[in-house]
One Martini backbone bead per residue (centre of mass of N, CA, C, O) as a GRO file, in nm:
protein
  120
    1MET     BB    1  -3.056   2.974   0.747
    2GLY     BB    2  -3.135   3.301   0.731
    3LYS     BB    3  -3.244   3.333   0.435
    4LYS     BB    4  -3.376   3.554   0.198
    5ILE     BB    5  -3.627   3.478  -0.053
    6MET     BB    6  -3.720   3.583  -0.381
    7MET     BB    7  -4.007   3.526  -0.583
    8VAL     BB    8  -4.051   3.574  -0.948
    9ASP     BB    9  -4.380   3.507  -1.084
   10ASP     BB   10  -4.676   3.483  -1.272
   11ALA     BB   11  -4.671   3.183  -1.181
   12ALA     BB   12  -4.789   3.018  -0.916
   13PHE     BB   13  -4.673   2.736  -0.975
   14MET     BB   14  -4.376   2.820  -0.982
   15ARG     BB   15  -4.357   2.932  -0.698
   16MET     BB   16  -4.437   2.669  -0.559
   17THR     BB   17  -4.213   2.487  -0.666
   18ILE     BB   18  -3.976   2.650  -0.549
   19LYS     BB   19  -4.068   2.665  -0.256
   20ASN     BB   20  -4.065   2.361  -0.202
   21ALA     BB   21  -3.764   2.318  -0.255
   22LEU     BB   22  -3.658   2.521  -0.043
   23THR     BB   23  -3.801   2.412   0.209
   24LYS     BB   24  -3.673   2.125   0.201
   25ALA     BB   25  -3.374   2.274   0.232
   26GLY     BB   26  -3.444   2.514   0.472
   27TYR     BB   27  -3.595   2.745   0.334
   28THR     BB   28  -3.830   2.983   0.501
   29ASP     BB   29  -3.762   3.280   0.389
   30ILE     BB   30  -4.033   3.365   0.179
   31VAL     BB   31  -4.093   3.571  -0.099
   32GLU     BB   32  -4.341   3.731  -0.319
   33ALA     BB   33  -4.393   3.790  -0.681
   34GLU     BB   34  -4.592   3.855  -0.992
   35ASP     BB   35  -4.397   4.096  -1.080
   36GLY     BB   36  -4.170   4.339  -1.145
   37GLN     BB   37  -4.299   4.572  -0.994
   38ARG     BB   38  -4.339   4.418  -0.727
   39ALA     BB   39  -4.045   4.333  -0.686
   40VAL     BB   40  -3.933   4.615  -0.626
   41GLU     BB   41  -4.108   4.668  -0.378
   42VAL     BB   42  -4.032   4.413  -0.213
   43TYR     BB   43  -3.731   4.457  -0.205
   44GLU     BB   44  -3.736   4.721  -0.038
   45GLN     BB   45  -3.884   4.593   0.210
   46GLU     BB   46  -3.716   4.300   0.247
   47LYS     BB   47  -3.421   4.248   0.163
   48PRO     BB   48  -3.311   4.014   0.006
   49ASP     BB   49  -3.050   3.780  -0.057
   50LEU     BB   50  -3.244   3.661  -0.292
   51VAL     BB   51  -3.332   3.636  -0.646
   52ILE     BB   52  -3.600   3.475  -0.830
   53MET     BB   53  -3.642   3.546  -1.187
   54ASP     BB   54  -3.839   3.607  -1.429
   55ILE     BB   55  -3.863   3.741  -1.750
   56THR     BB   56  -4.167   3.676  -1.832
   57MET     BB   57  -4.382   3.957  -1.768
   58PRO     BB   58  -4.598   4.163  -1.652
   59ASN     BB   59  -4.562   4.527  -1.653
   60MET     BB   60  -4.263   4.394  -1.572
   61ASP     BB   61  -3.988   4.267  -1.656
   62GLY     BB   62  -3.702   4.110  -1.551
   63ILE     BB   63  -3.503   4.313  -1.674
   64GLN     BB   64  -3.625   4.573  -1.554
   65ALA     BB   65  -3.617   4.477  -1.259
   66LEU     BB   66  -3.315   4.434  -1.244
   67GLN     BB   67  -3.238   4.727  -1.299
   68ALA     BB   68  -3.394   4.851  -1.059
   69ILE     BB   69  -3.255   4.693  -0.834
   70LYS     BB   70  -2.955   4.763  -0.909
   71SER     BB   71  -2.992   5.076  -0.876
   72LYS     BB   72  -3.048   5.040  -0.557
   73ASP     BB   73  -2.869   4.748  -0.553
   74SER     BB   74  -2.564   4.643  -0.658
   75GLY     BB   75  -2.562   4.370  -0.457
   76ALA     BB   76  -2.767   4.213  -0.585
   77LYS     BB   77  -2.909   3.883  -0.592
   78VAL     BB   78  -2.964   3.730  -0.918
   79ILE     BB   79  -3.187   3.494  -1.063
   80MET     BB   80  -3.268   3.374  -1.373
   81CYS     BB   81  -3.559   3.286  -1.563
   82SER     BB   82  -3.605   3.069  -1.856
   83ALA     BB   83  -3.695   2.981  -2.144
   84MET     BB   84  -3.651   2.851  -2.416
   85GLY     BB   85  -3.503   3.077  -2.649
   86GLN     BB   86  -3.368   3.326  -2.444
   87GLU     BB   87  -3.062   3.397  -2.481
   88ALA     BB   88  -3.048   3.707  -2.516
   89MET     BB   89  -3.176   3.769  -2.238
   90VAL     BB   90  -2.968   3.626  -2.067
   91VAL     BB   91  -2.724   3.791  -2.152
   92GLN     BB   92  -2.841   4.060  -2.061
   93ALA     BB   93  -2.875   3.985  -1.760
   94ILE     BB   94  -2.575   3.935  -1.705
   95GLN     BB   95  -2.479   4.221  -1.791
   96LEU     BB   96  -2.679   4.352  -1.556
   97GLY     BB   97  -2.609   4.128  -1.295
   98ALA     BB   98  -2.667   3.851  -1.309
   99MET     BB   99  -2.548   3.545  -1.166
  100ASP     BB  100  -2.776   3.363  -1.304
  101PHE     BB  101  -2.936   3.079  -1.475
  102ILE     BB  102  -3.256   2.921  -1.543
  103VAL     BB  103  -3.400   2.668  -1.724
  104LYS     BB  104  -3.697   2.604  -1.858
  105PRO     BB  105  -3.749   2.337  -1.730
  106PHE     BB  106  -3.683   2.249  -1.390
  107LYS     BB  107  -3.497   2.119  -1.136
  108PRO     BB  108  -3.474   2.138  -0.803
  109ASP     BB  109  -3.160   2.082  -0.785
  110ARG     BB  110  -3.079   2.324  -0.963
  111ILE     BB  111  -3.173   2.543  -0.776
  112LEU     BB  112  -3.013   2.462  -0.520
  113GLN     BB  113  -2.734   2.477  -0.641
  114THR     BB  114  -2.746   2.781  -0.706
  115VAL     BB  115  -2.825   2.893  -0.430
  116ASN     BB  116  -2.585   2.771  -0.271
  117LYS     BB  117  -2.362   2.907  -0.435
  118ILE     BB  118  -2.449   3.207  -0.370
  119LEU     BB  119  -2.499   3.177  -0.046
  120GLY     BB  120  -2.297   2.947   0.076
   0.00000   0.00000   0.00000
């Protein structure tokens, strides 16, 4: 597929779940970060084609990380993930430049549908 995807979530289980879904669909170039601060560092090093990022994380949350990534690369493609009941944060993320959001818990096909839509 040739597209690099970065997954950002403080829960290793969530990263593994998303990685498994992406790998089965043929996306093999996957990098990970465990919090927003690390996400910004990894983004700069790896320049992924797409970021899938949780909103609620330690050190730097997904909203702050989205702002930091977008300030460095206005063309960054970011999908936010959030648990139910975080509608205000989702709206804020979209206003800050997130391309889409996925509500947790999610089904693997919902992730792939969104990823394929954005990466074309």
